[in-house]
Short mmCIF file of C-alpha atoms in Angstrom, two decimals:
data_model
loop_
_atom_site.label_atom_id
_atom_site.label_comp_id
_atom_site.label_asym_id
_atom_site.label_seq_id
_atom_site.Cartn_x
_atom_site.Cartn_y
_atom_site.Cartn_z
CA UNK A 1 -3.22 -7.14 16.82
CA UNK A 2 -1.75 -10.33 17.51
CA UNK A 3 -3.01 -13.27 19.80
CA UNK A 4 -1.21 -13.64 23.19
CA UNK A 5 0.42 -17.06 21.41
CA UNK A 6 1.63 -15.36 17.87
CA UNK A 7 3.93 -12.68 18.61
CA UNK A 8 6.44 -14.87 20.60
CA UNK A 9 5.64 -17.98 18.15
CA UNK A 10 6.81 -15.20 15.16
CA UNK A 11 9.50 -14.18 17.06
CA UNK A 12 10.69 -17.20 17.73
CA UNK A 13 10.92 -18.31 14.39
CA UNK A 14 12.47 -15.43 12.71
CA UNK A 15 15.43 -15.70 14.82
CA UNK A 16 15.33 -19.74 13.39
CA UNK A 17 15.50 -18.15 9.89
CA UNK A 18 17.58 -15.28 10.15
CA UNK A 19 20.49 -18.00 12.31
CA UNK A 20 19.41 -20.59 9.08
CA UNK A 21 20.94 -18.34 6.83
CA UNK A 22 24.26 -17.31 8.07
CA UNK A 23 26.94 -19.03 9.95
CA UNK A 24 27.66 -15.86 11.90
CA UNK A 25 24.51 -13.78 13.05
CA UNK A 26 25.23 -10.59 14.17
CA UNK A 27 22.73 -10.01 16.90
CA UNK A 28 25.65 -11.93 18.96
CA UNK A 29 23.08 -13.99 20.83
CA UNK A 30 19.44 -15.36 20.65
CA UNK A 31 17.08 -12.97 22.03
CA UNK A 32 19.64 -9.83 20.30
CA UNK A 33 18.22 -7.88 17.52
CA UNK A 34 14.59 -9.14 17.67
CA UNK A 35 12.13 -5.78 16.83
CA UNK A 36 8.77 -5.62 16.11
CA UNK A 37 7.73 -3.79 12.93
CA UNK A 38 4.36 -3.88 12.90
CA UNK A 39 1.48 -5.38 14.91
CA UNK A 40 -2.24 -4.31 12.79
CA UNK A 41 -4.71 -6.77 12.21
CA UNK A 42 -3.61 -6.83 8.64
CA UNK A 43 -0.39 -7.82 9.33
CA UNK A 44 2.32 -8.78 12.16
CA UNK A 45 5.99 -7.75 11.22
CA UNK A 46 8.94 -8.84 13.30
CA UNK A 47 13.03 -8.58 12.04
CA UNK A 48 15.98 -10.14 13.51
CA UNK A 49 19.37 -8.88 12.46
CA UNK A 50 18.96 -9.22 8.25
CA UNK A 51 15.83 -11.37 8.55
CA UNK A 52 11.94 -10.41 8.25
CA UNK A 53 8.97 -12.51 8.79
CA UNK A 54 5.24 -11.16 8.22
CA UNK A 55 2.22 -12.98 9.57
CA UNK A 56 -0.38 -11.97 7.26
CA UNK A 57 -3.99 -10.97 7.67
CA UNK A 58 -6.37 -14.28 9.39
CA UNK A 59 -8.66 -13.88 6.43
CA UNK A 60 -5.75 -13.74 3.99
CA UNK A 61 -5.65 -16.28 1.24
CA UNK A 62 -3.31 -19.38 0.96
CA UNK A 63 -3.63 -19.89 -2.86
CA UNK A 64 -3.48 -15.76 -3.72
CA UNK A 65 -0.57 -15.11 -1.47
CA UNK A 66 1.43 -17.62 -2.91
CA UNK A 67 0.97 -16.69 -6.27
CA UNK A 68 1.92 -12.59 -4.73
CA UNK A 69 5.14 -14.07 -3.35
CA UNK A 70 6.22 -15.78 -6.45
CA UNK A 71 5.52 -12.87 -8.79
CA UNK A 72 8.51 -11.06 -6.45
CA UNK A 73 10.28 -13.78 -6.63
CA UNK A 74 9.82 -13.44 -10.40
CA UNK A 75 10.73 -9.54 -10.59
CA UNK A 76 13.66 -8.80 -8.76
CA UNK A 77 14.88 -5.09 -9.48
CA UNK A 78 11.50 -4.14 -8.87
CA UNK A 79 9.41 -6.41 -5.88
CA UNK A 80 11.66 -7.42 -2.92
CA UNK A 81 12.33 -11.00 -3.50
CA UNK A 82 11.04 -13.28 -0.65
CA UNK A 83 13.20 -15.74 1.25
CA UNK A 84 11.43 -18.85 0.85
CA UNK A 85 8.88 -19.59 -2.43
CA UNK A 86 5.62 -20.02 -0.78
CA UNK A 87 3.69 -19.26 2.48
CA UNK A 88 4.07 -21.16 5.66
CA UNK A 89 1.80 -21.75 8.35
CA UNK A 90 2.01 -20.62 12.11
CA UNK A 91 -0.78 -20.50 14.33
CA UNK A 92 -3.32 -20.28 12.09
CA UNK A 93 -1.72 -17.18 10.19
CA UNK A 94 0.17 -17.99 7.16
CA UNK A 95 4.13 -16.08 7.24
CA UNK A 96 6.10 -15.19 4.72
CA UNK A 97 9.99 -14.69 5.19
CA UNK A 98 12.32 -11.48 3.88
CA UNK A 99 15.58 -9.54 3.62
CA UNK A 100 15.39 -6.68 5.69
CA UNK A 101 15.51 -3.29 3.73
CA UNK A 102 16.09 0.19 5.21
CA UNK A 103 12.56 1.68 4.59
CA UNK A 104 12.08 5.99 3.72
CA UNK A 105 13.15 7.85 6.44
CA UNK A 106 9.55 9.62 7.62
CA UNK A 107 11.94 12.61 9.39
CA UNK A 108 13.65 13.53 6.04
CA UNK A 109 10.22 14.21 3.74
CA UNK A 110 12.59 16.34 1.78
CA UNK A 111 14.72 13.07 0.74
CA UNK A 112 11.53 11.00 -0.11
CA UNK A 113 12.32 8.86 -3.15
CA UNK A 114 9.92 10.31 -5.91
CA UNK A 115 11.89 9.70 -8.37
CA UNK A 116 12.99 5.93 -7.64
CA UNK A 117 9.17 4.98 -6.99
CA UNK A 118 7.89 6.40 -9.61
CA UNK A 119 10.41 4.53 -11.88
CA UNK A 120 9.26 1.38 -10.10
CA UNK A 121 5.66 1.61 -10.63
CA UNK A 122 6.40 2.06 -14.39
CA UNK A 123 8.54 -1.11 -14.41
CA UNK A 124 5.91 -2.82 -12.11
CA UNK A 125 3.22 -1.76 -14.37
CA UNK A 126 5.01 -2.37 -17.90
CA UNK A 127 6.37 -6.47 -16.79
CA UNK A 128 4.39 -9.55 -17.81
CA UNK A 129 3.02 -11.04 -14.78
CA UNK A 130 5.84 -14.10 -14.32
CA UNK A 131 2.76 -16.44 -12.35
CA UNK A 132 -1.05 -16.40 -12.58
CA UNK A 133 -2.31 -13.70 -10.49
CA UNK A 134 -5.48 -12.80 -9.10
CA UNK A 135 -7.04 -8.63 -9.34
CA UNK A 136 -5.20 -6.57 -7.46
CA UNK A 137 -6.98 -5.65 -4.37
CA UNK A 138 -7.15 -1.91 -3.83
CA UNK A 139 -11.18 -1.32 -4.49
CA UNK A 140 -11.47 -3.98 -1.69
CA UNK A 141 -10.23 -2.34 0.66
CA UNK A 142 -11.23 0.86 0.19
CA UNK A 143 -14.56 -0.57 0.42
CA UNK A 144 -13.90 -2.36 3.54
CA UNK A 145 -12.64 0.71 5.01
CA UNK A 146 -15.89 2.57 3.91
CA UNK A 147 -18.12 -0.09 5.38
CA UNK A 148 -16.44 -0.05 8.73
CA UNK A 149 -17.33 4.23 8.89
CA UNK A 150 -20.47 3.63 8.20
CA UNK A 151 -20.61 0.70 11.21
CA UNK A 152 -18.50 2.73 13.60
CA UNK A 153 -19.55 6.35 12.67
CA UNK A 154 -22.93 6.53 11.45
CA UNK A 155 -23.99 9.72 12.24
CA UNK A 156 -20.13 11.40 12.78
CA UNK A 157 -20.66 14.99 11.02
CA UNK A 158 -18.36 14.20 8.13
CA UNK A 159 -19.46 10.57 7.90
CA UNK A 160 -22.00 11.94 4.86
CA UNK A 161 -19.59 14.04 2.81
CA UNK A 162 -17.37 10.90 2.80
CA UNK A 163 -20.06 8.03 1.86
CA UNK A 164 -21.36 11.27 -0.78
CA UNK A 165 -18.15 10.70 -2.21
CA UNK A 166 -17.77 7.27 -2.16
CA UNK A 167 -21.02 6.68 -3.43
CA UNK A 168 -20.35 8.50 -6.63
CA UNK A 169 -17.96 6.28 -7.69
CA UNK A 170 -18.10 4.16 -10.92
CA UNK A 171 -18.98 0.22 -9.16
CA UNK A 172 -15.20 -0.70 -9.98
CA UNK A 173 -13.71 1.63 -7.85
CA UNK A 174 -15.43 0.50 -5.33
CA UNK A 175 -14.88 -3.11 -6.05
CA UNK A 176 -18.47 -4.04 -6.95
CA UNK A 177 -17.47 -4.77 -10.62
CA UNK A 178 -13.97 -6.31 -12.37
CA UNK A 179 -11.71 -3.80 -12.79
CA UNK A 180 -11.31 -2.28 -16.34
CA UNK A 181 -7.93 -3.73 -16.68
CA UNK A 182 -7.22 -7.84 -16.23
CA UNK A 183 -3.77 -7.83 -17.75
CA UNK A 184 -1.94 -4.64 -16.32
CA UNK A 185 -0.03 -5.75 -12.86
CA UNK A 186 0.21 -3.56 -10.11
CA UNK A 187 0.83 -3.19 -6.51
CA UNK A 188 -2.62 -2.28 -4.78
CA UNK A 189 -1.70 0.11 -2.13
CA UNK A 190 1.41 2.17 -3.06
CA UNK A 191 2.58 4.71 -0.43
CA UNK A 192 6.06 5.38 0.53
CA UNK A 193 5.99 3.15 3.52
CA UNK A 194 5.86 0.89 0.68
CA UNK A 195 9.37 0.89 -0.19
CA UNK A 196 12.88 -0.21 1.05
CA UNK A 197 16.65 -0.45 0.61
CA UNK A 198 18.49 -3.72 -0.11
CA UNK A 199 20.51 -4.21 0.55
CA UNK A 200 20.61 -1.61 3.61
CA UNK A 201 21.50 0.68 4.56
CA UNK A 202 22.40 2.13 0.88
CA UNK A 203 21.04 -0.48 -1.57
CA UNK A 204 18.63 0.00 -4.59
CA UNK A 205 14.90 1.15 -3.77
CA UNK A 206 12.47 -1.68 -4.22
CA UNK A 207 8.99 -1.84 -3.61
CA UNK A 208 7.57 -4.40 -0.57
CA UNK A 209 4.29 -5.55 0.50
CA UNK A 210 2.17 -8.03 -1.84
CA UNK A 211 -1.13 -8.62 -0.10
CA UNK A 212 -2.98 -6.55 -2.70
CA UNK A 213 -0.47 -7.31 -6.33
CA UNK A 214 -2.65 -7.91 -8.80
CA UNK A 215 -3.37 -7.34 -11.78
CA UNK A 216 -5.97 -4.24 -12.47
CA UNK A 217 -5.84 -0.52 -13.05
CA UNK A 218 -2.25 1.10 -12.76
CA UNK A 219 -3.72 4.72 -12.34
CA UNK A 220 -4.88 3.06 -8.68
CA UNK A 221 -0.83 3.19 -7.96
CA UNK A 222 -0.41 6.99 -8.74
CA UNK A 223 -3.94 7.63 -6.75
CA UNK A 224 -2.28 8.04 -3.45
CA UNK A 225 0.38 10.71 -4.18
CA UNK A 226 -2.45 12.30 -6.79
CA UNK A 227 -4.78 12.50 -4.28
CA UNK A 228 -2.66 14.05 -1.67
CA UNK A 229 -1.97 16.38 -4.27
CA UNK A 230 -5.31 17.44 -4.78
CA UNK A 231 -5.46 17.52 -1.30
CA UNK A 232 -3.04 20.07 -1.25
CA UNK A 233 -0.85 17.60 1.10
CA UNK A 234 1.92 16.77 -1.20
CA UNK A 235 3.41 20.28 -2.82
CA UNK A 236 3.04 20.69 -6.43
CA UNK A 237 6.97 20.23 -6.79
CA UNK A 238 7.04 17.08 -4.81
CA UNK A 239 4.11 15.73 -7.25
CA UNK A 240 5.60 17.02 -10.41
CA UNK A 241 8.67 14.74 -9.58
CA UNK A 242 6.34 11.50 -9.30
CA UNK A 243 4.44 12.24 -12.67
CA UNK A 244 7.41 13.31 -14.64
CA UNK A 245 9.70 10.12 -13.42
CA UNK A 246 6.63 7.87 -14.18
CA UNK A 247 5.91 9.39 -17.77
CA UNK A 248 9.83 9.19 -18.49
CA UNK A 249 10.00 5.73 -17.71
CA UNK A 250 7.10 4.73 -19.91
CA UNK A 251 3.90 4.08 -17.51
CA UNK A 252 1.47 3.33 -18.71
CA UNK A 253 -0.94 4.49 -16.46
CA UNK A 254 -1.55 7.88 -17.93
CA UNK A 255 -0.91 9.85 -21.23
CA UNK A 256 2.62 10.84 -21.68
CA UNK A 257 2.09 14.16 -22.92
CA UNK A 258 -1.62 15.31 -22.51
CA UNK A 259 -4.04 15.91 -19.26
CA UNK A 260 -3.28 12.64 -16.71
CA UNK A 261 -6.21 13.63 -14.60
CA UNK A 262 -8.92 12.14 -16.32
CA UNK A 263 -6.96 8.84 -16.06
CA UNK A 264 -6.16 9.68 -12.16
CA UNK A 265 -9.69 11.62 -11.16
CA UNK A 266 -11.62 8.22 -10.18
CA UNK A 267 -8.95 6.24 -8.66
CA UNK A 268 -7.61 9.40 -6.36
CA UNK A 269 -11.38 10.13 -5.65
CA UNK A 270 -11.54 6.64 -4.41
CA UNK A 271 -8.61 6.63 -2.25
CA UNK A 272 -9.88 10.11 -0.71
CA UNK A 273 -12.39 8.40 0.75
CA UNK A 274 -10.90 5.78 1.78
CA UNK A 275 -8.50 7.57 3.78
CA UNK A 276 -10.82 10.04 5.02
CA UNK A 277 -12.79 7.16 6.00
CA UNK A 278 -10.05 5.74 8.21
CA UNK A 279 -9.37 9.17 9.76
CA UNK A 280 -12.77 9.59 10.70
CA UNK A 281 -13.21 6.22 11.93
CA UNK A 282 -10.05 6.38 13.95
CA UNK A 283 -10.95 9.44 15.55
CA UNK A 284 -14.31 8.28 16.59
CA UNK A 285 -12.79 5.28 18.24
CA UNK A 286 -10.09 7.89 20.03
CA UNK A 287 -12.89 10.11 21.24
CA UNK A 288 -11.13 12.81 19.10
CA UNK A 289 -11.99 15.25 16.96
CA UNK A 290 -10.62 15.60 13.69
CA UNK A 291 -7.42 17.53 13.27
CA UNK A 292 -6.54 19.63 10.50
CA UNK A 293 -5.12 16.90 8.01
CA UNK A 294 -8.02 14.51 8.45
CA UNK A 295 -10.48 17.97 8.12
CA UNK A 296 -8.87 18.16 5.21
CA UNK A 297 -9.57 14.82 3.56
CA UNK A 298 -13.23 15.44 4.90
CA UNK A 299 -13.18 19.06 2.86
CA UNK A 300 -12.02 16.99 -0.45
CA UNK A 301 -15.12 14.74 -0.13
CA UNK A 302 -17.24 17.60 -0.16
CA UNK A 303 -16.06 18.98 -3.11
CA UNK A 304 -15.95 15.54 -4.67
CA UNK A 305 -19.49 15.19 -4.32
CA UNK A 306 -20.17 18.01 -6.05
CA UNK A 307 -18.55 17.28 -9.11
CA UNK A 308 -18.97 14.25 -11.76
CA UNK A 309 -15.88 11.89 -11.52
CA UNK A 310 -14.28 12.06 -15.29
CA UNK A 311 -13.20 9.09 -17.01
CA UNK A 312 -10.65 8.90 -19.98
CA UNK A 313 -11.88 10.20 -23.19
CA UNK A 314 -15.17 11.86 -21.24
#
């Protein structure tokens, strides 16, 4: 969440931008067309009209970020390009500044855009880097999110099964070693929420979001959708669309004609956890108990645990 001092400060100077860079705003006066996106202690998100400003994370790095922004800067087709080239700083946060995109429409899961990310990831995954740029940063926070279970939930009946899971996990995956890739760039923490229009309404699909773009493993970009998959949250069809677009654009990530889960099976373990993790977490902080989705996630760690992650070639 914000400070009391941040969210107006934000606000405020969105509205400076977004004015900045047309003679004409639309929002027809000041206060018009100010939303708030997001407000998570990983990130503040606030628009006005065709303008976007993101105060990132307090512990977020000056030097890292700035080399994130300019790799979308350096990539456009694929990474939203930012407005301005580096961060700036605002009450002790540092912002960066963005078109606004029409994001997927979570009512219309039938008209999610498969197809279009998976495309992207290949292109992501098959560029040169444009900039130095550091590992990408998905182990890390998976990890983070496993250490806060076992702060918040201890002894939470499906706390085990998770940390089972996690804890059979090659030390990469759960970033206590480099990753096995330094060259390979990537996005860190691909979901759908991950991607947008531009321009909206009816623009191109492009991915957004560059805390964690890095360089590392690009299987750790297909681990979401995989492990939802596995899950049996995302229907085989739905799946089948991701894989086939990603192999047909040349991705590198797994084989283009043999068995992808050996290249997948870590990675999607990982990020099993680390959602079921959060939902557990969440739900002890609610007072709640699980509900069938997060019971779900729980029931994959189980099964995890019981069986040796495979690795490429083993």
């Amino acid at each position: 969440m914000t400070t009391d001092a941040l969210l107006p400060a934000l606000t405020a100077r969105v509205r400076q931008t977004a004015h900045a860079r047309t003679a004409a705003c639309p929002c027809g006066a000041a206060a018009e067309g100010d939303a708030t996106l997001a407000d998570r202690p990983d990130g503040t998100v606030v628009r006005h009209a065709g303008t976007v400003a993101k105060a990132h994370a307090a512990d977020a790095d000056s030097a890292a970020l700035a080399l994130r922004v300019a790799v979308a800067a350096g990539l456009p087709g694929i990474l939203l390009p930012p407005l301005h080239p580096a961060p700036a700083a605002l009450h002790d946060r540092l912002v960066t500044y963005w078109p606004y995109g029409a994001p997927v429409d979570p009512g219309d899961p039938d008209a999610a855009p498969w197809e279009a990310a998976a495309t992207l990831l290949a292109r992501l995954h098959r560029a040169p880097a444009p900039t130095a740029v550091p590992p990408m940063r998905g182990p890390e926070k998976a990890a983070r999110a496993v250490a806060l279970l076992r702060t918040a939930a201890p002894h939470h009946p499906a706390t085990a099964a998770v940390l089972d899971a996690w804890d059979a996990l090659p030390a990469w995956a759960r970033g206590e070693a480099p990753l096995p890739d330094a060259v390979t760039l990537c996005h860190g923490d691909f979901h759908l929420g991950q991607l947008v229009r531009h321009p909206s309404p009816a623009g191109p699909w492009l991915l957004i979001d560059v805390d964690d773009l890095g360089t590392g493993a690009p299987a750790w970009d297909l681990a979401r959708p995989a492990a939802w998959y596995a899950c049996g949250l995302l229907p085989p069809g739905e799946w089948d669309r991701f894989l086939s677009a990603y192999r047909a654009a040349g991705g590198p990530a797994v084989p283009a004609r043999e068995d992808p889960w050996p290249s997948l099976d870590v990675p999607a373990r990982a990020l099993t956890a680390q959602t079921a993790a959060r939902a557990v977490t969440k739900a002890v902080v609610a007072g709640r108990d699980l509900d069938e989705v997060e019971r779900s996630l729980v029931d994959a760690c189980s099964r995890m645990a019981a069986v040796r992650p495979s690795t490429p070639g083993g």
